[in-house]
Amino acid sequence: MAQLMRGRDWASTPLGPAQSWPTSLKVALRLLLTSRFEMWLGWGPDIHFFYNDAYRPTLGIKHPQALGMPTQALWPEIWDDIKGRLETVYRNGEATWDRALLLLLERNGYPEETYHTFSYSPLTGDTGEVEGVFCAVTEETTRVIAERRLRSLRSLGATLTTADSRLKVLQAVEERLAENPFDLPFTLIYLFRDDGSAVLAASSGIPPGHPLAPVELRLQNDVWDLTRIWRGEESFPLDVSERSDLPAGA
């Protein structure tokens, strides 16, 4: 990142040539660039964005164009989530703190469920006034999602230990899966009859009778491809991305 910053024509940006930057900004940037911890800082009223190598995975395809961009232009998809926090820093000179905050970032070309623990701290300029914000951040997406899924499995397992009939098993599965709409926005469980037709036995996220949740299905139908399962395939993906009437999860 240091090399990228040196190669940037800062004189053509609102920040002006790097030689004219205030000492306070230069000191903060030195700390930022030499740290191996995820960090970024914003400077000026438009909160022009600087970051280090450790922060690059968070940016995804927004790197390297992100360097020097106004923060609102860089992160329009989460601006409503972070605007108030940044105003607290700039207006009041107070730091903020969030643990595992959900932010739907579009860093890979699509909205992505991500979680971050971070603090926004004020950066004062050479005059003593707040002129920027410093952020140390840890992305916790993997941990949060893994723990959530593990809780679902534990809850399901605990409930099934007391289910002593097929009806109770289906009820338990339906109830436990409905508790995690982030990972399982909708589920359908069909039971086959001897002739290959199927009956809806449990569902979550969408009600029985929904266009994609018919109470009964023939082996050949226009809703779900039952023939592959009937032939013995254990699992295969189905594309429902064009359906606008389905819950989408996180």
Coordinates of N, CA and C in Angstrom, one line a residue:
M1 N 0.8 -1.2 0.0 CA 0.0 0.0 0.0 C 0.9 1.3 0.0
A2 N 2.0 1.2 0.7 CA 2.9 2.4 0.7 C 3.3 2.7 -0.7
Q3 N 3.6 1.7 -1.5 CA 4.1 2.0 -2.9 C 2.9 2.6 -3.7
L4 N 1.7 2.0 -3.5 CA 0.5 2.5 -4.2 C 0.3 4.0 -3.8
M5 N 0.4 4.3 -2.6 CA 0.2 5.7 -2.1 C 1.2 6.6 -2.7
R6 N 2.5 6.2 -2.8 CA 3.5 7.1 -3.3 C 3.3 7.3 -4.8
G7 N 2.7 6.4 -5.5 CA 2.5 6.5 -6.9 C 1.3 7.3 -7.3
R8 N 0.5 7.7 -6.3 CA -0.8 8.4 -6.6 C -0.5 9.9 -6.8
D9 N -1.2 10.5 -7.8 CA -1.0 11.9 -8.0 C -2.0 12.7 -7.1
W10 N -1.6 12.9 -5.8 CA -2.4 13.5 -4.8 C -2.7 15.0 -5.1
A11 N -1.8 15.6 -5.9 CA -2.0 17.0 -6.2 C -3.3 17.2 -7.0
S12 N -3.8 16.2 -7.7 CA -5.0 16.3 -8.6 C -6.2 15.9 -7.8
T13 N -6.1 15.7 -6.5 CA -7.2 15.3 -5.6 C -7.5 16.5 -4.7
P14 N -8.7 16.5 -4.1 CA -9.0 17.6 -3.1 C -8.1 17.6 -1.9
L15 N -7.3 16.5 -1.7 CA -6.4 16.5 -0.5 C -5.1 17.3 -0.8
G16 N -4.8 17.5 -2.1 CA -3.6 18.3 -2.5 C -2.4 17.4 -2.4
P17 N -1.2 18.0 -2.8 CA 0.0 17.2 -2.7 C 0.4 16.7 -1.3
A18 N 0.9 15.5 -1.3 CA 1.2 14.9 0.0 C 2.2 15.7 0.8
Q19 N 3.1 16.5 0.2 CA 4.0 17.3 0.9 C 3.3 18.4 1.8
S20 N 2.1 18.8 1.4 CA 1.4 19.8 2.1 C 0.5 19.3 3.2
W21 N 0.4 18.0 3.3 CA -0.5 17.4 4.3 C -0.1 17.7 5.7
P22 N -1.0 17.9 6.6 CA -0.7 18.2 8.0 C 0.1 17.1 8.7
T23 N 1.0 17.5 9.6 CA 1.8 16.5 10.3 C 1.0 15.4 10.9
S24 N -0.2 15.8 11.5 CA -1.1 14.8 12.2 C -1.5 13.7 11.2
L25 N -1.8 14.1 10.0 CA -2.3 13.1 9.0 C -1.1 12.2 8.6
K26 N 0.1 12.7 8.5 CA 1.2 11.9 8.1 C 1.6 10.9 9.2
V27 N 1.5 11.4 10.4 CA 1.8 10.5 11.6 C 0.8 9.3 11.6
A28 N -0.5 9.6 11.4 CA -1.6 8.6 11.4 C -1.4 7.6 10.3
L29 N -1.0 8.1 9.1 CA -0.8 7.3 8.0 C 0.4 6.3 8.2
R30 N 1.5 6.9 8.8 CA 2.6 6.0 9.1 C 2.2 4.9 10.0
L31 N 1.4 5.1 11.0 CA 0.9 4.1 11.9 C 0.1 3.1 11.1
L32 N -0.8 3.6 10.3 CA -1.7 2.8 9.5 C -0.9 1.8 8.6
L33 N 0.1 2.3 7.9 CA 0.7 1.6 6.8 C 1.7 0.5 7.4
T34 N 2.2 0.8 8.6 CA 3.2 -0.1 9.2 C 2.5 -1.2 10.1
S35 N 1.2 -1.1 10.3 CA 0.5 -2.1 11.1 C 0.1 -3.3 10.3
R36 N 0.1 -4.4 10.9 CA -0.4 -5.6 10.3 C -1.9 -5.9 10.7
F37 N -2.5 -5.0 11.5 CA -3.9 -5.1 11.9 C -4.7 -4.4 10.9
E38 N -5.9 -4.9 10.7 CA -6.8 -4.2 9.8 C -7.2 -2.8 10.2
M39 N -6.8 -1.8 9.4 CA -7.1 -0.4 9.8 C -7.4 0.4 8.5
W40 N -8.2 1.4 8.7 CA -8.4 2.5 7.7 C -8.6 3.8 8.4
L41 N -8.4 4.9 7.7 CA -8.7 6.2 8.2 C -9.3 7.1 7.1
G42 N -10.1 8.0 7.6 CA -10.7 9.0 6.7 C -10.2 10.4 7.1
W43 N -10.1 11.2 6.0 CA -9.6 12.6 6.3 C -10.4 13.6 5.6
G44 N -10.7 14.7 6.3 CA -11.4 15.8 5.7 C -12.9 15.7 5.8
P45 N -13.6 16.7 5.4 CA -15.1 16.7 5.5 C -15.7 15.6 4.6
D46 N -15.0 15.2 3.5 CA -15.5 14.1 2.7 C -15.0 12.7 3.1
I47 N -14.2 12.7 4.2 CA -13.7 11.4 4.7 C -13.0 10.6 3.7
H48 N -12.0 11.2 3.1 CA -11.2 10.5 2.0 C -10.5 9.3 2.6
F49 N -10.6 8.2 1.9 CA -10.4 6.8 2.5 C -8.9 6.4 2.3
F50 N -8.2 6.0 3.4 CA -6.9 5.4 3.3 C -7.0 4.1 4.1
Y51 N -6.2 3.1 3.7 CA -6.2 1.8 4.3 C -4.9 1.1 4.1
N52 N -4.7 0.0 4.9 CA -3.5 -0.7 4.8 C -3.7 -2.1 4.2
D53 N -2.6 -2.8 4.0 CA -2.7 -4.1 3.3 C -3.6 -5.1 4.0
A54 N -3.6 -5.0 5.3 CA -4.5 -6.0 6.1 C -5.9 -5.8 5.8
Y55 N -6.3 -4.5 5.4 CA -7.7 -4.2 5.2 C -8.2 -4.6 3.8
R56 N -7.2 -4.9 2.9 CA -7.6 -5.1 1.5 C -8.6 -6.2 1.2
P57 N -8.6 -7.3 2.0 CA -9.7 -8.3 1.7 C -11.1 -7.8 2.0
T58 N -11.2 -6.9 2.9 CA -12.5 -6.3 3.2 C -13.1 -5.5 2.0
L59 N -12.2 -4.9 1.2 CA -12.6 -4.1 0.1 C -12.9 -5.0 -1.1
G60 N -12.3 -6.1 -1.3 CA -12.6 -7.0 -2.4 C -12.2 -6.3 -3.7
I61 N -13.1 -6.2 -4.7 CA -12.9 -5.6 -6.0 C -12.8 -4.1 -5.9
K62 N -13.1 -3.5 -4.8 CA -13.0 -2.1 -4.7 C -11.6 -1.6 -4.5
H63 N -10.7 -2.5 -4.3 CA -9.3 -2.1 -4.2 C -8.7 -2.3 -5.7
P64 N -7.9 -1.4 -6.2 CA -7.2 -0.2 -5.5 C -8.0 1.1 -5.6
Q65 N -9.1 1.1 -6.4 CA -9.8 2.4 -6.6 C -10.2 3.1 -5.4
A66 N -10.4 2.3 -4.3 CA -10.8 2.8 -3.0 C -9.9 3.9 -2.4
L67 N -8.6 3.8 -2.7 CA -7.7 4.7 -2.1 C -8.0 6.2 -2.5
G68 N -8.2 7.0 -1.4 CA -8.5 8.4 -1.6 C -9.9 8.7 -1.9
M69 N -10.8 7.7 -2.1 CA -12.2 8.0 -2.4 C -12.9 8.6 -1.2
P70 N -13.9 9.5 -1.4 CA -14.8 9.8 -0.3 C -15.5 8.6 0.2
T71 N -15.6 8.4 1.5 CA -16.2 7.2 2.1 C -17.6 6.9 1.7
Q72 N -18.4 8.0 1.5 CA -19.8 7.7 1.1 C -19.8 7.2 -0.3
A73 N -18.9 7.6 -1.2 CA -18.9 7.1 -2.6 C -18.3 5.7 -2.6
L74 N -17.5 5.4 -1.7 CA -16.9 4.0 -1.6 C -17.8 3.0 -1.1
W75 N -18.6 3.4 0.0 CA -19.5 2.4 0.6 C -20.9 2.9 0.6
P76 N -21.5 3.2 -0.5 CA -22.9 3.7 -0.6 C -23.9 2.7 0.0
E77 N -23.6 1.4 -0.1 CA -24.5 0.4 0.4 C -24.6 0.3 1.9
I78 N -23.7 0.8 2.6 CA -23.7 0.8 4.1 C -23.7 2.2 4.7
W79 N -23.8 3.2 3.8 CA -23.7 4.6 4.3 C -24.7 4.9 5.4
D80 N -25.9 4.4 5.2 CA -26.9 4.7 6.3 C -26.6 4.0 7.6
D81 N -25.8 3.0 7.6 CA -25.4 2.3 8.8 C -24.3 3.0 9.5
I82 N -23.4 3.6 8.8 CA -22.2 4.2 9.4 C -22.2 5.7 9.5
K83 N -23.1 6.3 8.8 CA -23.1 7.8 8.8 C -23.3 8.4 10.2
G84 N -24.2 7.9 11.0 CA -24.4 8.4 12.3 C -23.2 8.2 13.2
R85 N -22.5 7.1 13.0 CA -21.3 6.9 13.8 C -20.2 7.8 13.5
L86 N -20.0 8.1 12.2 CA -19.0 9.0 11.7 C -19.3 10.5 12.2
E87 N -20.6 10.8 12.2 CA -21.0 12.1 12.6 C -20.7 12.3 14.1
T88 N -20.8 11.2 14.9 CA -20.5 11.3 16.3 C -19.0 11.6 16.5
V89 N -18.2 11.1 15.7 CA -16.7 11.4 15.8 C -16.4 12.8 15.3
Y90 N -17.0 13.2 14.2 CA -16.6 14.5 13.7 C -17.2 15.7 14.5
R91 N -18.5 15.5 14.9 CA -19.2 16.6 15.6 C -18.9 16.7 17.1
N92 N -18.8 15.5 17.7 CA -18.6 15.5 19.1 C -17.2 15.1 19.6
G93 N -16.4 14.6 18.7 CA -15.0 14.2 19.1 C -15.1 12.9 19.9
E94 N -16.1 12.1 19.8 CA -16.3 10.9 20.6 C -16.0 9.7 19.8
A95 N -15.4 8.7 20.4 CA -15.2 7.4 19.8 C -16.4 6.5 19.8
T96 N -16.6 5.6 18.8 CA -17.7 4.7 18.8 C -17.1 3.3 18.9
W97 N -18.0 2.3 19.2 CA -17.6 0.9 19.4 C -18.8 0.0 19.0
D98 N -18.5 -0.9 18.1 CA -19.5 -1.9 17.7 C -18.9 -3.3 17.7
R99 N -19.7 -4.3 18.2 CA -19.2 -5.7 18.2 C -20.0 -6.5 17.2
A100 N -19.4 -7.1 16.2 CA -20.0 -8.0 15.3 C -21.2 -7.3 14.6
L101 N -21.0 -6.1 14.1 CA -22.1 -5.4 13.4 C -22.3 -6.0 12.1
L102 N -23.6 -6.2 11.7 CA -23.9 -6.7 10.4 C -23.9 -5.6 9.4
L103 N -23.1 -5.8 8.3 CA -23.0 -4.8 7.2 C -23.1 -5.6 5.9
L104 N -24.0 -5.2 5.1 CA -24.2 -5.9 3.8 C -23.3 -5.2 2.8
L105 N -22.1 -5.7 2.6 CA -21.1 -5.1 1.7 C -21.3 -5.6 0.3
E106 N -21.0 -4.8 -0.6 CA -21.0 -5.2 -2.0 C -19.5 -5.1 -2.5
R107 N -18.7 -6.0 -2.0 CA -17.3 -6.0 -2.3 C -16.9 -7.0 -3.4
N108 N -17.8 -7.8 -3.7 CA -17.5 -8.8 -4.8 C -18.6 -8.8 -5.9
G109 N -19.3 -7.7 -6.0 CA -20.3 -7.5 -7.1 C -21.7 -7.9 -6.7
Y110 N -21.9 -8.3 -5.4 CA -23.2 -8.6 -4.9 C -23.3 -8.3 -3.4
P111 N -24.5 -8.1 -2.9 CA -24.6 -7.9 -1.4 C -24.2 -9.1 -0.7
E112 N -23.3 -8.9 0.3 CA -22.7 -10.0 1.1 C -22.9 -9.8 2.6
E113 N -23.4 -10.8 3.3 CA -23.5 -10.7 4.7 C -22.1 -10.7 5.4
T114 N -21.8 -9.6 6.1 CA -20.5 -9.6 6.8 C -20.7 -9.0 8.2
Y115 N -19.8 -9.3 9.1 CA -19.8 -8.9 10.4 C -18.5 -8.3 10.8
H116 N -18.5 -7.1 11.5 CA -17.3 -6.4 11.9 C -17.3 -5.9 13.3
T117 N -16.2 -6.1 14.0 CA -16.1 -5.4 15.3 C -15.1 -4.3 15.1
F118 N -15.5 -3.1 15.5 CA -14.6 -1.9 15.1 C -14.9 -0.7 16.0
S119 N -13.9 0.2 16.0 CA -14.1 1.5 16.7 C -13.7 2.6 15.8
Y120 N -14.5 3.6 15.8 CA -14.2 4.9 15.1 C -13.6 5.9 16.1
S121 N -12.4 6.4 15.9 CA -11.8 7.3 16.9 C -11.5 8.6 16.1
P122 N -11.6 9.8 16.8 CA -11.3 11.0 16.2 C -9.8 11.2 15.9
L123 N -9.5 11.8 14.8 CA -8.2 12.3 14.5 C -8.2 13.8 14.5
T124 N -7.3 14.4 15.3 CA -7.2 15.8 15.3 C -6.2 16.3 14.4
G125 N -6.4 17.5 13.7 CA -5.5 18.1 12.9 C -4.5 18.9 13.6
D126 N -3.6 19.6 12.9 CA -2.6 20.4 13.6 C -3.1 21.5 14.4
T127 N -4.4 21.9 14.1 CA -5.0 23.0 14.9 C -5.7 22.5 16.1
G128 N -5.8 21.2 16.3 CA -6.5 20.6 17.4 C -7.9 20.3 17.2
E129 N -8.5 20.6 16.0 CA -9.8 20.3 15.7 C -9.9 18.9 15.0
V130 N -11.1 18.2 15.2 CA -11.2 16.9 14.6 C -11.3 17.1 13.1
E131 N -10.4 16.4 12.4 CA -10.3 16.5 10.9 C -10.4 15.2 10.2
G132 N -10.5 14.1 11.1 CA -10.5 12.8 10.5 C -11.0 11.7 11.4
V133 N -11.0 10.5 11.0 CA -11.5 9.4 11.8 C -10.5 8.2 11.5
F134 N -10.2 7.5 12.6 CA -9.3 6.3 12.6 C -10.1 5.1 13.0
C135 N -10.0 4.0 12.2 CA -10.8 2.8 12.5 C -9.9 1.6 12.5
A136 N -9.9 0.9 13.7 CA -9.3 -0.4 13.8 C -10.4 -1.4 13.8
V137 N -10.3 -2.4 12.9 CA -11.4 -3.3 12.7 C -11.0 -4.8 12.6
T138 N -11.9 -5.7 13.0 CA -11.7 -7.1 12.9 C -12.9 -7.6 12.2
E139 N -12.8 -8.3 11.0 CA -13.9 -8.9 10.4 C -14.2 -10.2 11.1
E140 N -15.4 -10.5 11.5 CA -15.8 -11.7 12.2 C -16.9 -12.5 11.5
T141 N -17.0 -12.3 10.2 CA -18.0 -13.0 9.4 C -18.0 -14.5 9.6
T142 N -16.8 -15.1 9.4 CA -16.7 -16.5 9.5 C -17.1 -17.0 10.9
R143 N -16.6 -16.4 11.9 CA -17.0 -16.8 13.3 C -18.5 -16.7 13.6
V144 N -19.1 -15.5 13.2 CA -20.5 -15.3 13.5 C -21.4 -16.3 12.8
I145 N -21.1 -16.6 11.5 CA -21.9 -17.5 10.7 C -21.7 -18.9 11.2
A146 N -20.5 -19.3 11.5 CA -20.2 -20.7 12.0 C -20.9 -20.9 13.3
E147 N -20.8 -20.0 14.3 CA -21.5 -20.1 15.6 C -23.0 -20.2 15.4
R148 N -23.5 -19.4 14.5 CA -25.0 -19.4 14.3 C -25.4 -20.8 13.8
R149 N -24.7 -21.3 12.8 CA -25.1 -22.6 12.2 C -24.9 -23.7 13.3
L150 N -23.9 -23.6 14.1 CA -23.7 -24.6 15.1 C -24.8 -24.6 16.1
R151 N -25.3 -23.4 16.5 CA -26.4 -23.3 17.4 C -27.6 -24.0 16.8
S152 N -27.8 -23.8 15.5 CA -29.0 -24.5 14.9 C -28.9 -26.0 14.9
L153 N -27.7 -26.5 14.7 CA -27.5 -28.0 14.7 C -27.7 -28.5 16.1
R154 N -27.2 -27.8 17.1 CA -27.3 -28.2 18.5 C -28.8 -28.2 18.9
S155 N -29.5 -27.1 18.5 CA -30.9 -27.0 18.9 C -31.7 -28.1 18.3
L156 N -31.4 -28.4 17.0 CA -32.1 -29.5 16.3 C -31.8 -30.8 16.9
G157 N -30.6 -31.1 17.2 CA -30.2 -32.4 17.8 C -30.9 -32.6 19.2
A158 N -30.9 -31.5 20.0 CA -31.5 -31.6 21.3 C -33.0 -31.9 21.3
T159 N -33.6 -31.2 20.3 CA -35.1 -31.4 20.2 C -35.4 -32.8 19.7
L160 N -34.6 -33.4 18.7 CA -34.9 -34.7 18.2 C -34.7 -35.8 19.2
T161 N -34.0 -35.6 20.2 CA -33.8 -36.6 21.2 C -35.1 -37.0 21.9
T162 N -36.1 -36.1 21.9 CA -37.3 -36.4 22.6 C -38.5 -36.7 21.6
A163 N -38.1 -36.7 20.3 CA -39.2 -36.9 19.3 C -39.3 -38.4 19.1
D164 N -40.5 -39.0 19.5 CA -40.6 -40.4 19.4 C -41.6 -40.9 18.4
S165 N -41.9 -40.0 17.4 CA -42.8 -40.4 16.3 C -42.4 -39.6 15.1
R166 N -42.8 -40.1 13.9 CA -42.5 -39.4 12.7 C -43.1 -38.0 12.7
L167 N -44.3 -37.8 13.2 CA -45.0 -36.5 13.3 C -44.1 -35.6 14.2
K168 N -43.7 -36.1 15.3 CA -42.9 -35.2 16.2 C -41.5 -34.9 15.6
V169 N -41.0 -35.8 14.9 CA -39.7 -35.5 14.2 C -39.9 -34.4 13.2
L170 N -40.9 -34.5 12.4 CA -41.2 -33.4 11.4 C -41.5 -32.1 12.0
Q171 N -42.3 -32.1 13.1 CA -42.6 -30.9 13.8 C -41.3 -30.2 14.4
A172 N -40.5 -31.1 14.9 CA -39.2 -30.6 15.5 C -38.3 -30.0 14.5
V173 N -38.2 -30.6 13.3 CA -37.4 -30.1 12.2 C -37.9 -28.8 11.7
E174 N -39.2 -28.7 11.5 CA -39.9 -27.5 11.0 C -39.6 -26.3 12.0
E175 N -39.8 -26.6 13.3 CA -39.6 -25.5 14.3 C -38.2 -25.0 14.4
R176 N -37.3 -26.0 14.4 CA -35.9 -25.6 14.6 C -35.3 -24.9 13.4
L177 N -35.6 -25.4 12.2 CA -35.1 -24.8 11.0 C -35.7 -23.3 10.8
A178 N -36.9 -23.1 11.3 CA -37.5 -21.8 11.2 C -36.8 -20.8 12.0
E179 N -36.1 -21.3 13.0 CA -35.4 -20.3 13.9 C -34.1 -19.7 13.3
N180 N -33.7 -20.2 12.2 CA -32.5 -19.6 11.5 C -32.8 -19.2 10.1
P181 N -33.6 -18.1 9.9 CA -33.9 -17.6 8.6 C -32.7 -17.0 7.8
F182 N -31.6 -16.7 8.6 CA -30.5 -16.1 7.9 C -29.8 -17.2 7.0
D183 N -29.6 -18.4 7.5 CA -29.0 -19.4 6.7 C -30.1 -20.3 5.9
L184 N -31.3 -20.3 6.5 CA -32.3 -21.2 5.9 C -33.6 -20.3 5.7
P185 N -33.5 -19.4 4.7 CA -34.7 -18.5 4.5 C -36.0 -19.3 4.2
F186 N -35.9 -20.4 3.6 CA -37.1 -21.3 3.5 C -36.7 -22.7 3.3
T187 N -37.5 -23.6 3.9 CA -37.2 -25.1 3.7 C -38.5 -25.8 3.4
L188 N -38.4 -26.9 2.7 CA -39.6 -27.7 2.3 C -39.2 -29.1 2.5
I189 N -40.0 -29.9 3.2 CA -39.7 -31.4 3.3 C -40.9 -32.1 2.7
Y190 N -40.6 -32.9 1.7 CA -41.7 -33.7 1.0 C -41.4 -35.2 1.3
L191 N -42.4 -35.9 1.5 CA -42.3 -37.4 1.7 C -42.9 -38.0 0.5
F192 N -42.2 -39.0 -0.1 CA -42.6 -39.7 -1.3 C -43.7 -40.7 -1.0
R193 N -44.6 -40.9 -1.9 CA -45.5 -42.0 -1.8 C -44.9 -43.1 -2.8
D194 N -45.5 -44.3 -2.8 CA -45.0 -45.4 -3.6 C -45.1 -45.1 -5.1
D195 N -46.0 -44.3 -5.5 CA -46.2 -44.0 -6.9 C -45.2 -42.9 -7.4
G196 N -44.4 -42.3 -6.5 CA -43.5 -41.2 -6.9 C -44.0 -39.9 -6.6
S197 N -45.3 -39.7 -6.3 CA -45.8 -38.4 -5.9 C -45.3 -38.1 -4.5
A198 N -45.5 -36.8 -4.1 CA -44.9 -36.4 -2.8 C -45.9 -35.5 -2.1
V199 N -45.9 -35.5 -0.8 CA -46.8 -34.7 0.0 C -45.9 -33.8 0.9
L200 N -46.3 -32.6 1.0 CA -45.5 -31.6 1.9 C -45.7 -32.0 3.3
A201 N -44.6 -32.3 4.0 CA -44.7 -32.8 5.4 C -44.3 -31.7 6.4
A202 N -43.4 -30.8 6.0 CA -43.0 -29.7 6.9 C -42.4 -28.6 6.0
S203 N -42.5 -27.3 6.5 CA -42.0 -26.2 5.8 C -41.7 -25.1 6.8
S204 N -40.8 -24.2 6.3 CA -40.5 -23.0 7.1 C -40.2 -21.8 6.1
G205 N -40.5 -20.6 6.4 CA -40.2 -19.5 5.6 C -41.3 -19.2 4.6
I206 N -41.9 -20.2 4.0 CA -43.0 -20.0 3.1 C -44.1 -20.9 3.5
P207 N -45.4 -20.5 3.4 CA -46.5 -21.3 3.9 C -46.9 -22.4 2.9
P208 N -47.4 -23.5 3.4 CA -48.0 -24.5 2.5 C -49.0 -23.9 1.6
G209 N -49.0 -24.3 0.3 CA -49.9 -23.7 -0.7 C -49.3 -22.5 -1.5
H210 N -48.1 -22.1 -1.0 CA -47.4 -21.1 -1.8 C -47.0 -21.7 -3.2
P211 N -46.9 -20.9 -4.2 CA -46.6 -21.4 -5.6 C -45.4 -22.4 -5.6
L212 N -44.5 -22.2 -4.7 CA -43.3 -23.1 -4.6 C -43.5 -24.1 -3.5
A213 N -44.6 -24.1 -2.8 CA -44.8 -25.1 -1.8 C -46.2 -25.8 -1.9
P214 N -46.5 -26.4 -3.0 CA -47.7 -27.1 -3.2 C -47.8 -28.2 -2.2
V215 N -49.1 -28.4 -1.7 CA -49.3 -29.5 -0.7 C -48.9 -30.9 -1.2
E216 N -49.2 -31.1 -2.5 CA -48.9 -32.3 -3.2 C -48.2 -32.1 -4.5
L217 N -47.3 -33.0 -4.9 CA -46.6 -32.9 -6.1 C -46.6 -34.2 -6.8
R218 N -46.8 -34.2 -8.1 CA -46.6 -35.4 -8.9 C -45.1 -35.5 -9.3
L219 N -44.7 -36.7 -9.6 CA -43.3 -36.9 -10.0 C -42.9 -36.0 -11.1
Q220 N -43.7 -35.8 -12.1 CA -43.4 -34.9 -13.2 C -44.2 -33.6 -12.9
N221 N -43.5 -32.5 -12.6 CA -44.2 -31.3 -12.3 C -43.3 -30.1 -12.7
D222 N -43.9 -28.9 -12.7 CA -43.2 -27.7 -13.1 C -42.6 -26.9 -12.0
V223 N -42.7 -27.4 -10.7 CA -42.2 -26.7 -9.6 C -40.8 -27.2 -9.1
W224 N -40.7 -28.4 -8.7 CA -39.5 -29.0 -8.3 C -39.2 -30.3 -9.0
D225 N -37.9 -30.5 -9.3 CA -37.5 -31.7 -10.1 C -37.4 -32.9 -9.2
L226 N -38.5 -33.6 -9.0 CA -38.5 -34.8 -8.1 C -37.9 -36.0 -8.8
T227 N -37.8 -36.0 -10.1 CA -37.3 -37.3 -10.8 C -35.9 -37.6 -10.4
R228 N -35.0 -36.6 -10.2 CA -33.6 -36.9 -9.9 C -33.5 -37.5 -8.5
I229 N -34.3 -37.0 -7.6 CA -34.3 -37.6 -6.2 C -34.9 -39.0 -6.2
W230 N -36.0 -39.2 -7.0 CA -36.6 -40.5 -7.1 C -35.7 -41.5 -7.7
R231 N -34.8 -41.1 -8.5 CA -33.8 -42.0 -9.1 C -32.6 -42.2 -8.2
G232 N -32.5 -41.5 -7.1 CA -31.5 -41.8 -6.1 C -30.5 -40.8 -5.8
E233 N -30.5 -39.6 -6.6 CA -29.6 -38.6 -6.3 C -29.8 -38.0 -4.9
E234 N -28.7 -37.8 -4.1 CA -28.8 -37.3 -2.8 C -29.0 -35.8 -2.7
S235 N -28.3 -35.1 -3.5 CA -28.4 -33.6 -3.5 C -28.0 -33.0 -4.8
F236 N -28.5 -31.9 -5.1 CA -28.1 -31.1 -6.3 C -28.7 -29.7 -6.2
P237 N -28.0 -28.7 -6.7 CA -28.5 -27.3 -6.6 C -29.6 -27.0 -7.5
L238 N -30.4 -26.1 -7.1 CA -31.5 -25.5 -8.0 C -31.4 -24.0 -8.0
D239 N -31.5 -23.4 -9.1 CA -31.4 -22.0 -9.2 C -32.8 -21.3 -9.0
V240 N -33.0 -20.6 -7.9 CA -34.3 -19.9 -7.7 C -34.0 -18.4 -7.6
S241 N -32.9 -17.9 -8.2 CA -32.5 -16.5 -8.1 C -33.5 -15.6 -8.8
E242 N -34.2 -16.1 -9.8 CA -35.2 -15.2 -10.5 C -36.5 -15.1 -9.8
R243 N -36.7 -15.9 -8.7 CA -38.0 -15.8 -8.0 C -37.9 -14.6 -7.0
S244 N -38.8 -13.6 -7.2 CA -38.8 -12.5 -6.4 C -39.7 -12.6 -5.2
D245 N -40.4 -13.7 -5.1 CA -41.4 -13.9 -4.0 C -40.9 -14.9 -3.0
L246 N -39.6 -15.0 -2.9 CA -39.0 -15.9 -1.9 C -38.2 -15.1 -0.9
P247 N -38.3 -15.5 0.4 CA -37.4 -14.9 1.4 C -35.9 -15.2 1.0
A248 N -35.1 -14.2 1.3 CA -33.7 -14.3 0.8 C -32.6 -14.5 1.9
G249 N -33.0 -14.5 3.1 CA -32.1 -14.7 4.2 C -31.3 -13.5 4.5
A250 N -30.1 -13.6 5.0 CA -29.3 -12.5 5.4 C -28.8 -11.7 4.2

